[in-house]
Short mmCIF file of C-alpha atoms and ligand atoms in Angstrom, two decimals:
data_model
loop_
_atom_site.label_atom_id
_atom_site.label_comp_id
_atom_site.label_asym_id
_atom_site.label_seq_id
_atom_site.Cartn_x
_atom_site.Cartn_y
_atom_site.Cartn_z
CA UNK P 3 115.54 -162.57 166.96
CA UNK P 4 116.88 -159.98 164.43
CA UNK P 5 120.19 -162.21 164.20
CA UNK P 6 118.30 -164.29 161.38
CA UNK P 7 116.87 -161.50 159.73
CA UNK P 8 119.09 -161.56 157.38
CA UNK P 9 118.53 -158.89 154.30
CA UNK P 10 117.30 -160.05 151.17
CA UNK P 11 119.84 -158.33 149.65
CA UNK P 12 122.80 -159.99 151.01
CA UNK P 13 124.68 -162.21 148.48
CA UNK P 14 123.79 -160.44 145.45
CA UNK P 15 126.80 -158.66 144.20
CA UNK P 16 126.33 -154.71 145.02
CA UNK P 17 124.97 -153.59 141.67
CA UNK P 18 122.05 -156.77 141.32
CA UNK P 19 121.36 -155.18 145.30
CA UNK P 20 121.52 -151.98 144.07
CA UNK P 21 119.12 -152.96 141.00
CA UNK P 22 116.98 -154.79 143.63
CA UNK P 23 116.49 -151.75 145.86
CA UNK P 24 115.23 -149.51 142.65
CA UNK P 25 111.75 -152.28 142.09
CA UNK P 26 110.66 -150.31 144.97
CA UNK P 27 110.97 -146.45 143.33
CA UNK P 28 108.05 -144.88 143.79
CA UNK P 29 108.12 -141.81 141.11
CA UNK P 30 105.63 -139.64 143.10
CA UNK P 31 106.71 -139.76 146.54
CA UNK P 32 110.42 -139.37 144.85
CA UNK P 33 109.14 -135.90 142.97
CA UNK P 34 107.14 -134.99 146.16
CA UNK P 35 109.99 -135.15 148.70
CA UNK P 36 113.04 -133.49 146.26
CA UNK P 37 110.64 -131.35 143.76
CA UNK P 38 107.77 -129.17 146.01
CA UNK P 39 108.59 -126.64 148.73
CA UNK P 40 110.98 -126.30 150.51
CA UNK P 41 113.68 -127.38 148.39
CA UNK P 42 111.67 -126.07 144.89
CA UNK P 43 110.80 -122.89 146.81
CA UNK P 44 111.19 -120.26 143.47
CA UNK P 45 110.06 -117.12 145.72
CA UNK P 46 113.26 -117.69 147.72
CA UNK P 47 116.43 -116.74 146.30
CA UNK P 48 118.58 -119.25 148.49
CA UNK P 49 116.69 -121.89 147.14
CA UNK P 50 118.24 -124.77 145.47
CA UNK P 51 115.80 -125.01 142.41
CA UNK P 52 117.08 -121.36 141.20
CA UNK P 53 120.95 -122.51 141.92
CA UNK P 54 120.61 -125.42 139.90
CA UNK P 55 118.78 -124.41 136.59
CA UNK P 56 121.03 -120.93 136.78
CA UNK P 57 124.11 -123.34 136.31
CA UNK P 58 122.10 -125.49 133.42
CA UNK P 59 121.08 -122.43 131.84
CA UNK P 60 124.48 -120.59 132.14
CA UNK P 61 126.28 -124.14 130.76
CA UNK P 62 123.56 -124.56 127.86
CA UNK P 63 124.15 -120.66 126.90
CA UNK P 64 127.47 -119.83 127.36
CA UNK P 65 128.54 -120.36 123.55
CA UNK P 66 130.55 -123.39 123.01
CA UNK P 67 128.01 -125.84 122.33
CA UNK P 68 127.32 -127.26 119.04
CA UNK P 69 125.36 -130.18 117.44
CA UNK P 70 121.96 -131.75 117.44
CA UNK P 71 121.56 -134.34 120.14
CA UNK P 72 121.44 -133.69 123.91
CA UNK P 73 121.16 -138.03 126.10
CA UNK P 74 119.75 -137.16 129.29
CA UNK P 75 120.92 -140.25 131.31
CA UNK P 76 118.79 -141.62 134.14
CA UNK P 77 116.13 -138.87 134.12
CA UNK P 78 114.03 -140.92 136.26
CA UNK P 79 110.57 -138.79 136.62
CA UNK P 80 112.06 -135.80 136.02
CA UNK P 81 112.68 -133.14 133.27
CA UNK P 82 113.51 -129.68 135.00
CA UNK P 83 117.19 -130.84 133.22
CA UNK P 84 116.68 -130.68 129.66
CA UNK P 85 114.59 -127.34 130.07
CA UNK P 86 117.72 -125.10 128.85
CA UNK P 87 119.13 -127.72 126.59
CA UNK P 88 115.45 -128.06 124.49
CA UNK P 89 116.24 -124.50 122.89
CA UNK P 90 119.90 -125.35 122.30
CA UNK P 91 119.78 -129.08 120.65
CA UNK P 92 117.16 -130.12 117.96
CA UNK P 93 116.79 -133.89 119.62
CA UNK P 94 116.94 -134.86 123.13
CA UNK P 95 116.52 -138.33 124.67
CA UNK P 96 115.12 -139.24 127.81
CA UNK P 97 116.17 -142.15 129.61
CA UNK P 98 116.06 -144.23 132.35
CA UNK P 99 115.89 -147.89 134.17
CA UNK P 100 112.90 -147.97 135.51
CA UNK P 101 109.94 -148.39 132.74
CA UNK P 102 107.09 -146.37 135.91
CA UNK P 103 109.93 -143.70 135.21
CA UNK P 104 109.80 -143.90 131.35
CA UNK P 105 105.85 -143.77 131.75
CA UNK P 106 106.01 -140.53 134.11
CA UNK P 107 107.86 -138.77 131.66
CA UNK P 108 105.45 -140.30 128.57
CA UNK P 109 102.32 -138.74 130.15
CA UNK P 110 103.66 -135.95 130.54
CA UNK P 111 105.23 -135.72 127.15
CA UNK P 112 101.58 -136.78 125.31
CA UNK P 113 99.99 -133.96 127.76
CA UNK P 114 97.18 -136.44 128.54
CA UNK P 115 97.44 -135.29 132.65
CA UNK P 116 97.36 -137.11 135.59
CA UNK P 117 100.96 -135.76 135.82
CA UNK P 118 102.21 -136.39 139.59
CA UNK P 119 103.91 -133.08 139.63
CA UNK P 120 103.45 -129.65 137.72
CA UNK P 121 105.94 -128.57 136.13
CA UNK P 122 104.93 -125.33 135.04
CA UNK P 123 106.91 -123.05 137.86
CA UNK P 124 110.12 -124.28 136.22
CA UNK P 125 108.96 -123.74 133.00
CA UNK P 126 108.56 -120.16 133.70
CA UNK P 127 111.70 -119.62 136.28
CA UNK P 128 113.45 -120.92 132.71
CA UNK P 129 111.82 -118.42 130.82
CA UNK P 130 112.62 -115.88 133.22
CA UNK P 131 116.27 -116.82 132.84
CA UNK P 132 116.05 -116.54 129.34
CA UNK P 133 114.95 -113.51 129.01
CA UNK P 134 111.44 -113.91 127.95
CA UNK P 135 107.80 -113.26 129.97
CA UNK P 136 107.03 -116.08 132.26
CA UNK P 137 103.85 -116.94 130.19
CA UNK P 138 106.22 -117.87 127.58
CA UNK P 139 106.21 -121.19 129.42
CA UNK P 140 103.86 -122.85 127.34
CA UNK P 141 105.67 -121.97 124.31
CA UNK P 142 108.81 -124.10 125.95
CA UNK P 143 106.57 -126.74 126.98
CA UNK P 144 105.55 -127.38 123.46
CA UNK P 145 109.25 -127.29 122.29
CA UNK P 146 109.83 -129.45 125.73
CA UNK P 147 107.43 -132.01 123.73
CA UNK P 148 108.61 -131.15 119.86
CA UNK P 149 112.36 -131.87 120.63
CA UNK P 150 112.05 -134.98 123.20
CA UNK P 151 111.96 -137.59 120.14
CA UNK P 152 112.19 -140.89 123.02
CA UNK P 153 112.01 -142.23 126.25
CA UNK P 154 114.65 -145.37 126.14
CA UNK P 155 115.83 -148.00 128.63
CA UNK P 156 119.28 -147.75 130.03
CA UNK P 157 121.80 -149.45 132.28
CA UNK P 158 124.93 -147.25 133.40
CA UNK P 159 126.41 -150.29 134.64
CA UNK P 160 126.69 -151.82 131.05
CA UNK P 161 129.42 -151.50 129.13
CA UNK P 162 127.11 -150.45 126.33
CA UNK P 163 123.85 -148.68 128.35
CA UNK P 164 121.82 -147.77 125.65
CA UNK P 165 120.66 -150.36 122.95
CA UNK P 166 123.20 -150.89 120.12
CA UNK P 167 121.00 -148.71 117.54
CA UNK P 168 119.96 -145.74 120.00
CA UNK P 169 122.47 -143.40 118.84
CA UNK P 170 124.17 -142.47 115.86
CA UNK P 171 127.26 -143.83 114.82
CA UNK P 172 129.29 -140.44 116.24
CA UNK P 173 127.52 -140.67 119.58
CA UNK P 174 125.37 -137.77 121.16
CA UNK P 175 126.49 -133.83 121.32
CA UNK P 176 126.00 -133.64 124.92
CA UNK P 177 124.55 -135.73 127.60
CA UNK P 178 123.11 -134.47 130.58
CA UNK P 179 122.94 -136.65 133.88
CA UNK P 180 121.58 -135.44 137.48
CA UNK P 181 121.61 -137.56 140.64
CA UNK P 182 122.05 -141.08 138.92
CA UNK P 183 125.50 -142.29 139.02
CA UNK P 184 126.16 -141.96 142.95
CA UNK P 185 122.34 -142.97 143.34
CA UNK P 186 122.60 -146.27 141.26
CA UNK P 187 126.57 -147.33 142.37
CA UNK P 188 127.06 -149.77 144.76
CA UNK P 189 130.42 -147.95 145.29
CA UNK P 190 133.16 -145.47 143.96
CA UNK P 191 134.87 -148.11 141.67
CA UNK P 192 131.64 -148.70 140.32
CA UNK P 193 130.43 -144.86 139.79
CA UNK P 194 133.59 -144.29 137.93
CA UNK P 195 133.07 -147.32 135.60
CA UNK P 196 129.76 -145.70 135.29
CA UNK P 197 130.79 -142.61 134.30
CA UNK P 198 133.28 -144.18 131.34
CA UNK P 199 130.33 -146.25 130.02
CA UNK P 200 127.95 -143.16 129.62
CA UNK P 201 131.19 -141.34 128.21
CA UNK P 202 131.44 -143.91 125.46
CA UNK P 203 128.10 -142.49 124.42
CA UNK P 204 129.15 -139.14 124.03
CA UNK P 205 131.10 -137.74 120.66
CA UNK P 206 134.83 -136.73 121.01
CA UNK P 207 134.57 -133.12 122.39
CA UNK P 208 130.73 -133.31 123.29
CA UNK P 209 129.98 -132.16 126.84
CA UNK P 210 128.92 -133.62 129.91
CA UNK P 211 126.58 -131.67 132.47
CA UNK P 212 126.53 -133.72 135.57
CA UNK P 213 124.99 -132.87 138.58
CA UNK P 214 124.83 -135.15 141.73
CA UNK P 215 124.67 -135.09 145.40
CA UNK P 216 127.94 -134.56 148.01
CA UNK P 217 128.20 -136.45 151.26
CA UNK P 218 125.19 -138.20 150.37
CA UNK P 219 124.50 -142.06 151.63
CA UNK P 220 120.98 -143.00 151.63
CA UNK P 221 118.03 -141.21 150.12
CA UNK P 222 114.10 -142.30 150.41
CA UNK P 223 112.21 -142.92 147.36
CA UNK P 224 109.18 -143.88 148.58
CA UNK P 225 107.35 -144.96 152.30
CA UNK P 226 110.08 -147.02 153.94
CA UNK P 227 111.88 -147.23 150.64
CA UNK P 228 115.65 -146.38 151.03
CA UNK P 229 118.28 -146.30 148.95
CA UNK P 230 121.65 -146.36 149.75
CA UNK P 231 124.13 -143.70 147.75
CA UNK P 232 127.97 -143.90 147.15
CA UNK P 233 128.88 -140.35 149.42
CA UNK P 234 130.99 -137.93 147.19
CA UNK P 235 133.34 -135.36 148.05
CA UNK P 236 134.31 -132.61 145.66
CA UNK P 237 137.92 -134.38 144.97
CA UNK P 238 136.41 -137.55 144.18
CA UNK P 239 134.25 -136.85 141.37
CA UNK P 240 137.42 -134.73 139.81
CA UNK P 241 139.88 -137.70 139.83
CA UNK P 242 136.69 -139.74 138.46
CA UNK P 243 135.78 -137.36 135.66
CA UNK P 244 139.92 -137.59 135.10
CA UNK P 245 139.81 -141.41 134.86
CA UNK P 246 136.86 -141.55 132.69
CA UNK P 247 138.69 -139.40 129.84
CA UNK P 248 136.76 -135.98 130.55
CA UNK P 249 138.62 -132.14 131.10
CA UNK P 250 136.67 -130.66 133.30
CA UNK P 251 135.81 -126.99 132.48
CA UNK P 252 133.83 -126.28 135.59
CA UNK P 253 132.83 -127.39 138.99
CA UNK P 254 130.11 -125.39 141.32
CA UNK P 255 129.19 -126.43 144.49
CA UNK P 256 125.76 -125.39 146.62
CA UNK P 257 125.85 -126.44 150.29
CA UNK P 258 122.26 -127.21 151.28
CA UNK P 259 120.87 -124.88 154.38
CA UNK P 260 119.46 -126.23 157.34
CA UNK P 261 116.16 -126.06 156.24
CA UNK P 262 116.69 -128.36 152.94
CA UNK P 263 117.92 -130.90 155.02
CA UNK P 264 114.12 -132.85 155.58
CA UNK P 265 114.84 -136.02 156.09
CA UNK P 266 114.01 -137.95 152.59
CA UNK P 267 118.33 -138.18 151.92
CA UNK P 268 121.24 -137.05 154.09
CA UNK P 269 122.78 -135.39 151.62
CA UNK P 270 124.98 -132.19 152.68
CA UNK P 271 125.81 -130.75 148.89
CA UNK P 272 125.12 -130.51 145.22
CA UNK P 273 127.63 -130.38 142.66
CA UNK P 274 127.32 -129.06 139.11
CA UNK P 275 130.13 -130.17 136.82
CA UNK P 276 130.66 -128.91 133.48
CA UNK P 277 133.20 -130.78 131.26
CA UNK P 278 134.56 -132.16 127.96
CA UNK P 279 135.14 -135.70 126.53
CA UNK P 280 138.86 -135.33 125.48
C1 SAM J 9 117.90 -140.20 142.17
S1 SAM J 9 117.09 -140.58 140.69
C2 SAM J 9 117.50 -139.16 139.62
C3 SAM J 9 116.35 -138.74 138.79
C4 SAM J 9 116.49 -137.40 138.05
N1 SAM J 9 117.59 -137.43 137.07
C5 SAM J 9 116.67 -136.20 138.99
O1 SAM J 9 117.47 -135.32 138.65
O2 SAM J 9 116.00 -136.17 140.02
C6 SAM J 9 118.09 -141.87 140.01
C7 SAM J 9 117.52 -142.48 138.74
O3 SAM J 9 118.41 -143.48 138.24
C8 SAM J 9 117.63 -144.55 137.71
N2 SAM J 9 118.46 -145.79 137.71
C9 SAM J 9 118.48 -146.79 138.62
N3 SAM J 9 119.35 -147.74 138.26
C10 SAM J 9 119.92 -147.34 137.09
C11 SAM J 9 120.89 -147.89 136.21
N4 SAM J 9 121.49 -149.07 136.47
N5 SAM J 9 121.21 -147.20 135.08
C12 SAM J 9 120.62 -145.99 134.81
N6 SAM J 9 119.69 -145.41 135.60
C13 SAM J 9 119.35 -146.09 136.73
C14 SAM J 9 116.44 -144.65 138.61
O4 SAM J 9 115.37 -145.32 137.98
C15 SAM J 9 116.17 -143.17 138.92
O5 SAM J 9 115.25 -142.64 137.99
O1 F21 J 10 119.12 -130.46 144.69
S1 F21 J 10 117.84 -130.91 145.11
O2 F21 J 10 117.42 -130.53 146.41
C1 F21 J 10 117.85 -132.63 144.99
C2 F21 J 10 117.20 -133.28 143.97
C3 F21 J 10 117.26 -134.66 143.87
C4 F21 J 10 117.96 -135.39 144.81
C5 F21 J 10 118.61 -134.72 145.85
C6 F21 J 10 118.55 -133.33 145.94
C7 F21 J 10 119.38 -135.46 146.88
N1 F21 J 10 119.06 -136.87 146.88
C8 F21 J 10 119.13 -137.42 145.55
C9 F21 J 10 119.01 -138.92 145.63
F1 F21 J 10 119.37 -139.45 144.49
C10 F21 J 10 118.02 -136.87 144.69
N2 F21 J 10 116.83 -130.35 144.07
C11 F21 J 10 115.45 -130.34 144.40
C12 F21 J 10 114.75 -129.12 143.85
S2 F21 J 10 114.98 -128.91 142.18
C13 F21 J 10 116.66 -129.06 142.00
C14 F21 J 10 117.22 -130.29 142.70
#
């Protein structure tokens, strides 16, 4: 009877369940469900992909950043987020927890193909916001791969995520961090711890661009592979940002449309927050 079924995960404190739950990741199914049509759908304006690199590119460009190294925490398969931030910073760092992430990102980063997703229609949607011809896209792809300088293992839930001799001794200029925190914490205790650890990683006045899901408890990462997520409301994730030691200089929120809503996560928003260590 399902009474004994008991879950495999019971027992282990919610971050080891939470750390169970990401063996299963599956990078391409992940990329297929959040990164094709209908939610990376660059002919239509309403789309989500063009809302979301607008407010990277806008934050990236705006004037008030300054330094050389850009931490792009838990970029799992991904790397639509450091596409503004590659012309602004002369190093960036990939990260994540998962080493099939860390290997996604590698082949793509060494060009050698089998890539599970192309990347090139954000390349040039980038370009486009910048000013310059779409075809310029290869030109950012090659700075994608000049600036990128690793691919490192992290842990959000350590006090100390990165290994001791990652950074430099001042910490990075910016960090960049989409869809991790509330995607990795077991709850909102832990997504605010979460959020001072990556902070201690960060330089005195550096900024943080963090973009995550609202209202979100469960996404699918794979076949049958679901992962539960820490729902956020707007409020939430200002009184965190607060407790963590960050002013926040800006908050945008996109509310998804019927049609993004396809059944791999039940999330209902995406915020972008812009803000400052203090
Ligand atoms: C929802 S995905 C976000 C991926 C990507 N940044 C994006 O914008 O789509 C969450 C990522 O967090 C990573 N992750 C899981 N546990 C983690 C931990 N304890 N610390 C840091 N990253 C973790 C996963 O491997 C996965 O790549
Ligand atoms: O905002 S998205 O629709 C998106 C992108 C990634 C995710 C979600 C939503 C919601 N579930 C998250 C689970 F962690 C992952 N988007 C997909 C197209 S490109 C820009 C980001």
């Amino acid at each position: 009877a399902k009474s004994h079924m008991r879950s495999p995960l019971l027992g282990l404190n919610g971050v080891a369940a939470m750390k169970a739950c990401y063996r299963r990741f599956d990078p391409a199914a992940y990329l297929q469900y959040n990164y094709t049509p209908p939610r990376a759908d660059f002919t239509r304006k309403d789309s989500i992909v063009p809302w979301k690199l607008a407010c990277l590119h806008r934050a990236f460009t705006e004037g008030d950043m300054s330094g050389e190294l850009l931490v792009d925490i838990g970029s799992g398969p991904t790397l639509y987020q450091v596409m503004s931030g590659c012309e602004v910073f002369s190093k960036v760092l990939l990260t994540d927890f998962l080493e099939v992430n860390r290997q996604e990102l590698r082949r793509w980063l060494q060009d050698e193909g089998q890539c599970s997703l192309d990347w090139t229609p954000y390349l040039q949607h980038v370009c486009k916001l910048e000013g310059r011809r779409p075809s310029a896209w290869t030109e950012k792809a090659a700075k994608l791969r000049q600036v990128v300088a690793d691919i490192l293992p992290i842990d959000v839930h350590c006090s100390q995520p990165l290994a001791p001799d990652a950074l430099p001794l001042a910490g990075a200029d910016c960090l960049v961090s989409c869809f991790c925190l509330e995607s990795v914490s077991p709850d909102l205790a832990a997504f605010t711890r979460a959020l001072g650890h990556i902070g201690k990683l960060l330089r005195p006045g550096g900024h943080l661009m963090l973009i995550g899901a609202l209202g979100e408890s469960y996404y699918f990462a794979g076949p049958g592979v679901r992962i539960p997520v820490v729902p956020l409301n707007e409020a939430q994730v200002c009184t965190s940002l607060k407790e963590s030691g960050y002013t926040l200089i800006r908050l945008e929120v996109y509310t998804l449309t019927q049609d993004m809503r396809v059944g791999v996560d039940d999330v209902t928003g995406v915020f972008f927050v812009k803000a400052k260590k203090d």
